[in-house]
mmCIF file of N, CA and C in Angstrom:
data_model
loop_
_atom_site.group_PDB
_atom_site.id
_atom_site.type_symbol
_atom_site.label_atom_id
_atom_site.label_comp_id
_atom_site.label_asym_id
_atom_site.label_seq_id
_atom_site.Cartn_x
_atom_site.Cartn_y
_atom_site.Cartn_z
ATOM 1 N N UNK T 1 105.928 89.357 105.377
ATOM 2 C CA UNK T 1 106.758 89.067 106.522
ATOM 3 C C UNK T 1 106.267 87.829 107.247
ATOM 4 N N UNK T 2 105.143 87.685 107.260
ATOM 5 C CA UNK T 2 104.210 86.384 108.134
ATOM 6 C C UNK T 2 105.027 85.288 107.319
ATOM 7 N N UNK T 3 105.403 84.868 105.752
ATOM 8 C CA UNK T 3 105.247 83.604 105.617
ATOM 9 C C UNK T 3 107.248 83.714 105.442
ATOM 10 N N UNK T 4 108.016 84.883 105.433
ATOM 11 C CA UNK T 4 109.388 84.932 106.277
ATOM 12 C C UNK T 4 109.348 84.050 107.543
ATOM 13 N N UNK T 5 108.584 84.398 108.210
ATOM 14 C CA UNK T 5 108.477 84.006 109.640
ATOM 15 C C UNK T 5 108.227 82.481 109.737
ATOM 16 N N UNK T 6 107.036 82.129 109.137
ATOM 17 C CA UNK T 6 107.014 80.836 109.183
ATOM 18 C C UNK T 6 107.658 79.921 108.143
ATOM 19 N N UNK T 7 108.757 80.266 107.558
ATOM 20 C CA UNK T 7 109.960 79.487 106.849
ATOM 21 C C UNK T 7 110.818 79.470 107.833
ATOM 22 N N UNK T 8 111.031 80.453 108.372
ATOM 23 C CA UNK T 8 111.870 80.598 109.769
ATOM 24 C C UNK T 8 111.597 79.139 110.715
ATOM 25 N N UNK T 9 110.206 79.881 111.333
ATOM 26 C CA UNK T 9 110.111 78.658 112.110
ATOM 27 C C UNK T 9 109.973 76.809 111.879
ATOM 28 N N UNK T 10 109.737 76.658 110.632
ATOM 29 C CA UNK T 10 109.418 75.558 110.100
ATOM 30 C C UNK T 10 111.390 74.977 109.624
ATOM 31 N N UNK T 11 112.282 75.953 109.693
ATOM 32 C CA UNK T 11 113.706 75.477 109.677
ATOM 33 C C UNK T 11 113.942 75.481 110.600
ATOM 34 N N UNK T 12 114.014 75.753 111.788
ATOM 35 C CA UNK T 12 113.809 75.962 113.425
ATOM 36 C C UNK T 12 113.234 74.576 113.882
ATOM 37 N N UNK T 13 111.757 74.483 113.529
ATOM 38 C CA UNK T 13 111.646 73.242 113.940
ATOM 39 C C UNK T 13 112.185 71.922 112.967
ATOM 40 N N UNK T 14 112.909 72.256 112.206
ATOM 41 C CA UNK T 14 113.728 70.918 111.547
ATOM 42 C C UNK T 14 114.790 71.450 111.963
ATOM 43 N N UNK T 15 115.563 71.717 112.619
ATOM 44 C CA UNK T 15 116.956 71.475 113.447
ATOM 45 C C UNK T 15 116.830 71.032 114.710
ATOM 46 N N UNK T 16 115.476 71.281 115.095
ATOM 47 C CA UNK T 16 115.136 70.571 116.475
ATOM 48 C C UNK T 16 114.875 69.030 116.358
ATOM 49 N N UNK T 17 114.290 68.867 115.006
ATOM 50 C CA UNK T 17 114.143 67.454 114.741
ATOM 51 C C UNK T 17 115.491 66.532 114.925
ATOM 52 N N UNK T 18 116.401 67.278 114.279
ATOM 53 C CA UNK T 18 117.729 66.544 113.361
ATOM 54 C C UNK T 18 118.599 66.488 114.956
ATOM 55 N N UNK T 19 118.543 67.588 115.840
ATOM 56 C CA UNK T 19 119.111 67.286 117.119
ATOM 57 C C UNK T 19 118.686 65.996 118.219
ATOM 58 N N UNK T 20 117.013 66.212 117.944
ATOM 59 C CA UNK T 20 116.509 65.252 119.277
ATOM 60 C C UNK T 20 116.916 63.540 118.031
ATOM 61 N N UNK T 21 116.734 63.406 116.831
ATOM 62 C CA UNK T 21 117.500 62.026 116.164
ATOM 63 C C UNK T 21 118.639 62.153 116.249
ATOM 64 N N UNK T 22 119.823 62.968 116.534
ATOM 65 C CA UNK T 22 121.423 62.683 116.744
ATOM 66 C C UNK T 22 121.245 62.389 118.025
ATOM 67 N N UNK T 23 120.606 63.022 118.849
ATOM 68 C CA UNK T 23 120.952 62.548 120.339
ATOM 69 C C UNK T 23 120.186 60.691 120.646
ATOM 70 N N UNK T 24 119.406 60.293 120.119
ATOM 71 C CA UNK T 24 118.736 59.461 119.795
ATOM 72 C C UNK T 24 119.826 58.368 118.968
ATOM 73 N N UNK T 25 120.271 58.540 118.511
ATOM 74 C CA UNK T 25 121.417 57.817 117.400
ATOM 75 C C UNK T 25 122.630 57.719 118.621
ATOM 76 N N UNK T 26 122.994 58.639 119.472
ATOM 77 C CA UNK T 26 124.199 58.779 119.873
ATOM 78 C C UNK T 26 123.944 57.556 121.507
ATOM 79 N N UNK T 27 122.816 57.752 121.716
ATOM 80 C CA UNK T 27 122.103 56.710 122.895
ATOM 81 C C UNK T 27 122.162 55.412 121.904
ATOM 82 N N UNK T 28 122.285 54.896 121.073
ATOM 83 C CA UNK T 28 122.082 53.430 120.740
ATOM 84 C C UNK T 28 123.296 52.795 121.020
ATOM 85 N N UNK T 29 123.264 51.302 120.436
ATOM 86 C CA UNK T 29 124.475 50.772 120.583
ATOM 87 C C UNK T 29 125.750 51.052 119.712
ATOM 88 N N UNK T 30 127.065 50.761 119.901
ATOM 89 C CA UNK T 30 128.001 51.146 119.165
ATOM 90 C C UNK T 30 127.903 50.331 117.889
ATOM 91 N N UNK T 31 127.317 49.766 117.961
ATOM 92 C CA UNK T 31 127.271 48.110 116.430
ATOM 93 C C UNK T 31 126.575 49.266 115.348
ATOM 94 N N UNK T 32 125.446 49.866 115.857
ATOM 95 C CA UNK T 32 125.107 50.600 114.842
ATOM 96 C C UNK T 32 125.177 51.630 114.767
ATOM 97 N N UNK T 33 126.336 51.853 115.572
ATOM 98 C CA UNK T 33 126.582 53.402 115.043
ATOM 99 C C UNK T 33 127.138 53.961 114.115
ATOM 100 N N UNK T 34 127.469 53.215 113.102
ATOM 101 C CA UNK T 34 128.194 53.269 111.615
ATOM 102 C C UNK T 34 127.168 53.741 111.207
ATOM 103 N N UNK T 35 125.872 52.432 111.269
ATOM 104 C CA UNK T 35 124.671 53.131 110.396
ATOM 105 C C UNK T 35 123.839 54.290 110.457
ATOM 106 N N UNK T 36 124.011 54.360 111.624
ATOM 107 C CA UNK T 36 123.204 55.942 112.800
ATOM 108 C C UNK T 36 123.860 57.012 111.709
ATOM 109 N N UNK T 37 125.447 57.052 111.675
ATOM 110 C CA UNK T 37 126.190 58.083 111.479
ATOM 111 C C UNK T 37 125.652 58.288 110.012
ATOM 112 N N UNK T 38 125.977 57.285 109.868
ATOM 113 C CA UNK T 38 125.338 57.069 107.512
ATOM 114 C C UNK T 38 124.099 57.618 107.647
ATOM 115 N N UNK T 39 123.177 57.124 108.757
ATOM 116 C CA UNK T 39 121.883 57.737 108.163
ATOM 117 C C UNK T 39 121.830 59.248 108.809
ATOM 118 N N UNK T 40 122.135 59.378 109.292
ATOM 119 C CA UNK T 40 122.614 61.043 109.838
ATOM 120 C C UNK T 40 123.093 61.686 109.402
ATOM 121 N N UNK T 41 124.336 61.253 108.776
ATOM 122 C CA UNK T 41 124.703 62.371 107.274
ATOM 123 C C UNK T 41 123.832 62.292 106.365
ATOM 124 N N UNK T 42 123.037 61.256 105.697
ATOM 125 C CA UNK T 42 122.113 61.598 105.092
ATOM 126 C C UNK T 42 120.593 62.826 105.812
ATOM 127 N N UNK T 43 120.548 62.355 106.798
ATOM 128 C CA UNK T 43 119.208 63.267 107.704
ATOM 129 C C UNK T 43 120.099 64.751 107.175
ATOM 130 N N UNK T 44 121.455 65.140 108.119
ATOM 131 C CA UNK T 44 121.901 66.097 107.577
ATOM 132 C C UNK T 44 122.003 66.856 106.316
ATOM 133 N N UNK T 45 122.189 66.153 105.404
ATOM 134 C CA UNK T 45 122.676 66.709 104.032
ATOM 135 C C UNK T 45 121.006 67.377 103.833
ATOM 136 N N UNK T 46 119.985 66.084 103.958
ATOM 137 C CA UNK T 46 118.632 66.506 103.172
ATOM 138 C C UNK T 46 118.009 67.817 104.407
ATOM 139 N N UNK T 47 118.467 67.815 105.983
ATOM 140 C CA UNK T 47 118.107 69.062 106.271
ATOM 141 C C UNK T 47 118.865 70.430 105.584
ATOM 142 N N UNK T 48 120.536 69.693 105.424
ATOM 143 C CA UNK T 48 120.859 71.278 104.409
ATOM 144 C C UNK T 48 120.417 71.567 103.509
ATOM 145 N N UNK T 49 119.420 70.670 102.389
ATOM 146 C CA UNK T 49 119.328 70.841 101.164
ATOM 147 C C UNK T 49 117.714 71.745 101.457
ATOM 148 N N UNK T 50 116.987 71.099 102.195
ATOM 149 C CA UNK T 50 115.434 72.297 102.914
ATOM 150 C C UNK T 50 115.903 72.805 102.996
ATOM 151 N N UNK T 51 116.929 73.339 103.685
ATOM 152 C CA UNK T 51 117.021 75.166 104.270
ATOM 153 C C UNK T 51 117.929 75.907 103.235
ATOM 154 N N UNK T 52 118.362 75.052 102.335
ATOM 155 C CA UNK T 52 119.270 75.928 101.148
ATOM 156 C C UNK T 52 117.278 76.632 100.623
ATOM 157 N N UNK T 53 116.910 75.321 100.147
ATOM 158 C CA UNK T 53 115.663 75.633 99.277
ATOM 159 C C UNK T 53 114.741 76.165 99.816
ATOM 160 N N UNK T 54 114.758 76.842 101.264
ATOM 161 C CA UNK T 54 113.718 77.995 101.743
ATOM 162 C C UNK T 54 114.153 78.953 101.867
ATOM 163 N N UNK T 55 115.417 78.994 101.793
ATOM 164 C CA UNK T 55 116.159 80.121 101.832
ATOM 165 C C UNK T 55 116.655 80.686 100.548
ATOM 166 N N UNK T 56 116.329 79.990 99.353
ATOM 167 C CA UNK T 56 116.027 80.727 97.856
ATOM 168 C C UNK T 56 114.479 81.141 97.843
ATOM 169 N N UNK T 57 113.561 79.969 98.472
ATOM 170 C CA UNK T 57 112.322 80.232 97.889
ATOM 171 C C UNK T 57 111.747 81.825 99.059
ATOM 172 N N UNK T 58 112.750 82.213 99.984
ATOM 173 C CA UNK T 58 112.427 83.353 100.889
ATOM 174 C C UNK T 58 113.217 84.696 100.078
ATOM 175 N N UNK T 59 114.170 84.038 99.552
ATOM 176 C CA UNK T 59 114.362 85.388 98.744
ATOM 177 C C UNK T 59 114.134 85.886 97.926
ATOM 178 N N UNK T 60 113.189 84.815 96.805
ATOM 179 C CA UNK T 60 112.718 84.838 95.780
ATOM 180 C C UNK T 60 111.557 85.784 96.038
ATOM 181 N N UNK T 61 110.772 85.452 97.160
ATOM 182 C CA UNK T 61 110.218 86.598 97.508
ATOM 183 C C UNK T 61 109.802 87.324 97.740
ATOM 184 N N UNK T 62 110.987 88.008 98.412
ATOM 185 C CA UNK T 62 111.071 89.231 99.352
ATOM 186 C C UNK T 62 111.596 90.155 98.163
ATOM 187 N N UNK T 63 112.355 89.287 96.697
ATOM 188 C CA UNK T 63 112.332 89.894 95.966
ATOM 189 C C UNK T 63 111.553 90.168 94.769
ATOM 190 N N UNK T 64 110.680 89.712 94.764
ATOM 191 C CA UNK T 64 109.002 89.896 94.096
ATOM 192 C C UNK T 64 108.402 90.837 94.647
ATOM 193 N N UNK T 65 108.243 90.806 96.255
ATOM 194 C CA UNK T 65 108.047 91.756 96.926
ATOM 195 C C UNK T 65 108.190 92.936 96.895
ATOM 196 N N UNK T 66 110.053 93.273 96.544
ATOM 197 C CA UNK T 66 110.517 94.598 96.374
ATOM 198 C C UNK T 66 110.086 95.527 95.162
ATOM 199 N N UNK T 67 109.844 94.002 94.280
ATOM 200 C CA UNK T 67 109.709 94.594 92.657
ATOM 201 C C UNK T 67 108.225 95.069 92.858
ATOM 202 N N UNK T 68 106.682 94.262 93.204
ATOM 203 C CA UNK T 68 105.805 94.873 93.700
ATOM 204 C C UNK T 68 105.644 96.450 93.851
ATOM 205 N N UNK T 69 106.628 96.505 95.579
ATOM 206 C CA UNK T 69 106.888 97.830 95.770
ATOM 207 C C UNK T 69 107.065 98.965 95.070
ATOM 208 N N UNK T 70 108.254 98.626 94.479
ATOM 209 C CA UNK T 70 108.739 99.445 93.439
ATOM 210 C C UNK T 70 107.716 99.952 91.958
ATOM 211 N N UNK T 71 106.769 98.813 91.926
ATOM 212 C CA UNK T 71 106.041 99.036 90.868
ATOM 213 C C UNK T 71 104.588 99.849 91.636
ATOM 214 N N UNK T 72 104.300 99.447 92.767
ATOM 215 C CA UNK T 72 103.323 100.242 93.052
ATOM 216 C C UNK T 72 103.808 102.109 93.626
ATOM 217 N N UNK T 73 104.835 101.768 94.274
ATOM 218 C CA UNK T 73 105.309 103.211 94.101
ATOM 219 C C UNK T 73 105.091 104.336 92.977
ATOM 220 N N UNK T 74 106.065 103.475 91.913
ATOM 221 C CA UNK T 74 106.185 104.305 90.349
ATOM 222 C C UNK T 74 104.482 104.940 90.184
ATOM 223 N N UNK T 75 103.803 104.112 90.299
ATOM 224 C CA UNK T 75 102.229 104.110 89.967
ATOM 225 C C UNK T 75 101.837 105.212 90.855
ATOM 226 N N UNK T 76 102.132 105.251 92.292
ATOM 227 C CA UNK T 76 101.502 106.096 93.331
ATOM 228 C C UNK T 76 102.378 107.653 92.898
ATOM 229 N N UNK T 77 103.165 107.698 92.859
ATOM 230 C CA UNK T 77 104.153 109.010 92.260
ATOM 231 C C UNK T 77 103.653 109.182 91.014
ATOM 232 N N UNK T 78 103.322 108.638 89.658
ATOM 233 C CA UNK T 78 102.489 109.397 88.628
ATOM 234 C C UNK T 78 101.014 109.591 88.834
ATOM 235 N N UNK T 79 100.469 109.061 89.548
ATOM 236 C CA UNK T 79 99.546 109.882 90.085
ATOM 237 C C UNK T 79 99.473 111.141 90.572
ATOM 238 N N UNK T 80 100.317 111.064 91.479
ATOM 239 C CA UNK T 80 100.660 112.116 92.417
ATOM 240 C C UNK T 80 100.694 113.184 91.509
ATOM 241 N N UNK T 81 101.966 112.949 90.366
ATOM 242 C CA UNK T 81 102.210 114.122 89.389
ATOM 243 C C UNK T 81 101.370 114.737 88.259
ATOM 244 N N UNK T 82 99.774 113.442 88.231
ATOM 245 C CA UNK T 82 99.027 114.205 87.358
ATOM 246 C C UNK T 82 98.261 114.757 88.096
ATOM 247 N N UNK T 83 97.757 114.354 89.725
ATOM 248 C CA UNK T 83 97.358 115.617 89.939
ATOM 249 C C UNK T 83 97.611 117.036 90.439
ATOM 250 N N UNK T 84 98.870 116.755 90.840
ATOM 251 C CA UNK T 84 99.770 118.196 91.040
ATOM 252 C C UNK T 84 99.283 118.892 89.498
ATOM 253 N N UNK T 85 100.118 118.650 88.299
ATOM 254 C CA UNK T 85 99.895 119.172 87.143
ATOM 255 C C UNK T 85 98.006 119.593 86.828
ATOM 256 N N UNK T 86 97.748 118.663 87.275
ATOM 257 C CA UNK T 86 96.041 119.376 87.133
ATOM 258 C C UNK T 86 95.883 120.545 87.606
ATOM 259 N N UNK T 87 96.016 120.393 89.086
ATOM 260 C CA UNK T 87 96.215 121.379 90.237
ATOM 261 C C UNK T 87 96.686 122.501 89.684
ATOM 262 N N UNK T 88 97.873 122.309 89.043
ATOM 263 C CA UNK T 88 98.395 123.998 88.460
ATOM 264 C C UNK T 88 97.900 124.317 87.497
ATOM 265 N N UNK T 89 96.990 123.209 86.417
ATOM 266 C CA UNK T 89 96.175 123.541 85.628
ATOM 267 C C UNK T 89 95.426 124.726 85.824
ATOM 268 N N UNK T 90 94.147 123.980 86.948
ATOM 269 C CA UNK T 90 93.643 124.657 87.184
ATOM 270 C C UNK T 90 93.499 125.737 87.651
ATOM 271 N N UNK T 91 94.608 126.549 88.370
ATOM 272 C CA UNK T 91 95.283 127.597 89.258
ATOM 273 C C UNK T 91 95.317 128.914 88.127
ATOM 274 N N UNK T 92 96.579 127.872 86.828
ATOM 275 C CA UNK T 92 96.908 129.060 85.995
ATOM 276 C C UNK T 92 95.423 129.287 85.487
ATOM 277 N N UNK T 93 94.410 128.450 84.831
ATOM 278 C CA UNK T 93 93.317 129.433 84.535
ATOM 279 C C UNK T 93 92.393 130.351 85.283
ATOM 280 N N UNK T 94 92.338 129.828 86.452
ATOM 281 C CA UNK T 94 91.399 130.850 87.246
ATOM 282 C C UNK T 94 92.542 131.886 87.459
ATOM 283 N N UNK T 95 93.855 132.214 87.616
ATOM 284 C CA UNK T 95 94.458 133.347 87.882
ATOM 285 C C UNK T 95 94.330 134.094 86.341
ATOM 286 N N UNK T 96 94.160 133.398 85.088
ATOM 287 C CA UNK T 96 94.460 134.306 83.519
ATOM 288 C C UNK T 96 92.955 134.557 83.884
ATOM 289 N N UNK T 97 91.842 133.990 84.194
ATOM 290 C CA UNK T 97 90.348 134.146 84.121
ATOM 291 C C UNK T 97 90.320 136.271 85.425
ATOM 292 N N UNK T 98 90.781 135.816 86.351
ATOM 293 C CA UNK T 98 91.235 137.068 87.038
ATOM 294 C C UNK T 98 91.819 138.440 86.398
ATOM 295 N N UNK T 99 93.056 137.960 85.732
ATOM 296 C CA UNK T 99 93.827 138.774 84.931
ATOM 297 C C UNK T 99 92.746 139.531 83.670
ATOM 298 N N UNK T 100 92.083 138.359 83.217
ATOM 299 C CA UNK T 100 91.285 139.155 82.376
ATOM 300 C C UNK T 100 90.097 139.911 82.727
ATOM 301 N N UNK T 101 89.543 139.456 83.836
ATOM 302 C CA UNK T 101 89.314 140.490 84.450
ATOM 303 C C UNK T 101 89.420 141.960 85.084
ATOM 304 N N UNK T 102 90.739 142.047 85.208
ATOM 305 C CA UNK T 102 91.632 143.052 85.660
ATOM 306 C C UNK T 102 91.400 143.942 84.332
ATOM 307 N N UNK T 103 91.611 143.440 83.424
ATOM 308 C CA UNK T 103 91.945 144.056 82.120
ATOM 309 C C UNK T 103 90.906 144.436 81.892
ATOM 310 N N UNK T 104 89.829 144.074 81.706
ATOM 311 C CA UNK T 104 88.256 144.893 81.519
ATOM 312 C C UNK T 104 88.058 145.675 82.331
ATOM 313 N N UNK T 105 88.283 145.327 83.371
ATOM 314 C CA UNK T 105 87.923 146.915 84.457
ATOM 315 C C UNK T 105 89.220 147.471 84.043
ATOM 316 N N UNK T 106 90.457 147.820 84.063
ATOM 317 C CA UNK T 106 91.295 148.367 83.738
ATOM 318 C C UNK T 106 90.779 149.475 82.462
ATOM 319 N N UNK T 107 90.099 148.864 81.294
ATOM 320 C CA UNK T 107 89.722 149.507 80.091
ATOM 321 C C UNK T 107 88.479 150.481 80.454
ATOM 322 N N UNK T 108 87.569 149.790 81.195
ATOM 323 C CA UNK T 108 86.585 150.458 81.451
ATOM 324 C C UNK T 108 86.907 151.909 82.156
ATOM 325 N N UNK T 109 88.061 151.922 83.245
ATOM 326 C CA UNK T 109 88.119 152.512 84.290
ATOM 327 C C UNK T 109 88.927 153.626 83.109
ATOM 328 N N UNK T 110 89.450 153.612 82.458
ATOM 329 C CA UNK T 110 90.895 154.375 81.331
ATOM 330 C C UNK T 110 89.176 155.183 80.463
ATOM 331 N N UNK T 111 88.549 154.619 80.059
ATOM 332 C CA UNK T 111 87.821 155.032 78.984
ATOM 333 C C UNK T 111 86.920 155.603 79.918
ATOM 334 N N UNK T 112 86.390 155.441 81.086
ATOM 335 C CA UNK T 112 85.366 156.631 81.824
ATOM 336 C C UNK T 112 86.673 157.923 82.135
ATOM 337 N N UNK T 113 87.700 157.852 82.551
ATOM 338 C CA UNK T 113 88.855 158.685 83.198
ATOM 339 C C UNK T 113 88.787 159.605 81.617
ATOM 340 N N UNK T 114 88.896 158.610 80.299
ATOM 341 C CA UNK T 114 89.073 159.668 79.286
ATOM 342 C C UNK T 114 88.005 160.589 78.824
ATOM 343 N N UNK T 115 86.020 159.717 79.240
ATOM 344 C CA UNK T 115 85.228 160.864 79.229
ATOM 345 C C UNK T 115 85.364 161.945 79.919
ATOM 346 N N UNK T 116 85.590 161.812 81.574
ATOM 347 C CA UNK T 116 85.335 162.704 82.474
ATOM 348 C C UNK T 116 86.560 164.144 82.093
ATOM 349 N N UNK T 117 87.921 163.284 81.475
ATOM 350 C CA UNK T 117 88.870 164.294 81.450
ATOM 351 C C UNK T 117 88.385 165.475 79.984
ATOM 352 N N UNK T 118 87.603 164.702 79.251
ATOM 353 C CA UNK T 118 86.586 165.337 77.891
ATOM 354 C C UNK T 118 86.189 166.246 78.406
ATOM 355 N N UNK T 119 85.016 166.120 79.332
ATOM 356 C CA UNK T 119 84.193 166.418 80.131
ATOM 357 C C UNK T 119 84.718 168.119 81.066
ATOM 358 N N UNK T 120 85.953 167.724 81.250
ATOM 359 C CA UNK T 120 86.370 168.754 82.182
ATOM 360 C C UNK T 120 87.106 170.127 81.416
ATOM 361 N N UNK T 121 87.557 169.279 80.259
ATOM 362 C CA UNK T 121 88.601 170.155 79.195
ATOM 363 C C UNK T 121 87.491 171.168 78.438
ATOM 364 N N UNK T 122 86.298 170.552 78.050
ATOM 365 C CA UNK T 122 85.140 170.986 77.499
ATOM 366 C C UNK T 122 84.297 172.430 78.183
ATOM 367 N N UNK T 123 84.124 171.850 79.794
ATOM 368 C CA UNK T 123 83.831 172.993 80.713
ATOM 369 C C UNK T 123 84.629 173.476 80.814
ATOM 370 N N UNK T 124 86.324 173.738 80.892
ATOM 371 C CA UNK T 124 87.127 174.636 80.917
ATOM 372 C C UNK T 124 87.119 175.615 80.135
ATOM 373 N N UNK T 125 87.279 175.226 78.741
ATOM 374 C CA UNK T 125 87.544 175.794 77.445
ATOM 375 C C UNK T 125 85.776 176.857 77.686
ATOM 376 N N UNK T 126 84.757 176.210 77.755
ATOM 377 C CA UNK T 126 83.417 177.073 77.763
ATOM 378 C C UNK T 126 83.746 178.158 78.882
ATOM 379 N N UNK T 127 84.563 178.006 80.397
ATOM 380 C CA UNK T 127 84.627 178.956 80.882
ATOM 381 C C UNK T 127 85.781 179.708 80.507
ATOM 382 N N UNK T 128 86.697 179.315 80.033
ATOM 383 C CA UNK T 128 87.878 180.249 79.432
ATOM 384 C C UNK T 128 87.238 181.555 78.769
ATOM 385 N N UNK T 129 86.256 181.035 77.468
ATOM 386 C CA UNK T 129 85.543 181.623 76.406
ATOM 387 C C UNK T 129 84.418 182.695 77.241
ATOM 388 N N UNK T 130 84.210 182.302 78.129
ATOM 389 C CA UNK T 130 82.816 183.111 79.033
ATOM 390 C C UNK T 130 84.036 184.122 79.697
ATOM 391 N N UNK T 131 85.146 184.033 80.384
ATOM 392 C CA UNK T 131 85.425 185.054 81.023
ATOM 393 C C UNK T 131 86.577 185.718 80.008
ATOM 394 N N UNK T 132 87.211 185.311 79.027
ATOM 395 C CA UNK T 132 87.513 186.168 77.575
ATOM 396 C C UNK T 132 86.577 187.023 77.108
ATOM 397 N N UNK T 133 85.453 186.800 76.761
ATOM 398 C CA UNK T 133 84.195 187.792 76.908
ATOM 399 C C UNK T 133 84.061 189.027 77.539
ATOM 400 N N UNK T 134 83.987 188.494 78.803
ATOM 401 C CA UNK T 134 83.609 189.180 80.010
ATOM 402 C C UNK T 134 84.801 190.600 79.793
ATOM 403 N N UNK T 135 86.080 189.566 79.777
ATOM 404 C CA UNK T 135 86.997 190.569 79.663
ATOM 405 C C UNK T 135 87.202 191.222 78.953
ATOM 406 N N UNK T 136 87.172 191.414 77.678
ATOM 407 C CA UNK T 136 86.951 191.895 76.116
ATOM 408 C C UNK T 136 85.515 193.118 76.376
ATOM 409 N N UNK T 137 84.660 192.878 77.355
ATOM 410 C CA UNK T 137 83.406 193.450 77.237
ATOM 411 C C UNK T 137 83.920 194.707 78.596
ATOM 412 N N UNK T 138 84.728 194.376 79.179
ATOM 413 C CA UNK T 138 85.087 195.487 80.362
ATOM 414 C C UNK T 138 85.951 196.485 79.645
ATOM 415 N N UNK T 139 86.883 196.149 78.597
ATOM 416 C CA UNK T 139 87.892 196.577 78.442
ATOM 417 C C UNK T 139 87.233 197.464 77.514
#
């Protein structure tokens, strides 16, 4: 934007030029004011032809500029997206690292539940057999 600005002002101060020489031309005598005028359309033409040619070389660019932009953007957004994607990388394994966790205590917890239920069916059946006895021995 700074060197916008000073194309700006540097056409700014060449219209100030081209005014204070017309007013300067327009104070002389009439004998040469043919030539004033000739060399004034020339002053003119070559100030239009600067400000045509700062006014390509300002858009030229502002549009280098944009392309810049645009290219450092693209760059800042795939970044962005490899580390998002890392990010969930890393997420889904520590949540499957969890899960498998779950699952070992899950097995562990099923396979003590299936001793203890051993365990209980075993003392049942021994007291079933002790008071079948008992009863068999009253009768």
């Amino acid at each position: 934007m700074s060197l916008t600005s000073a194309l700006l002002a540097a056409i700014a101060a060449g219209l100030v030029v081209a005014i204070v020489l017309l007013a300067l031309l327009v104070a002389r005598r009439p004998a040469e004011a043919r030539e004033t005028r000739e060399g004034f359309g020339a002053l003119v033409d070559a100030q239009r032809d600067a400000a045509e040619r700062l006014q390509r070389e300002v858009r030229a660019e502002v549009l280098e500029q944009a392309r810049g932009n645009r290219v450092e953007l693209a760059e800042s957004i795939g970044r962005f997206a490899r580390q998002v994607t890392a990010q969930a990388s890393s997420v889904a394994q520590i949540q499957n690292a969890q899960i498998d966790g779950f699952a070992q205590q899950l097995v562990r917890l099923t396979e003590s539940n299936e001793r203890r239920l051993t365990e209980i069916r075993a003392t049942l059946e021994t007291k079933l057999r002790e008071l079948q006895a008992d009863n068999a021995g009253r009768l």
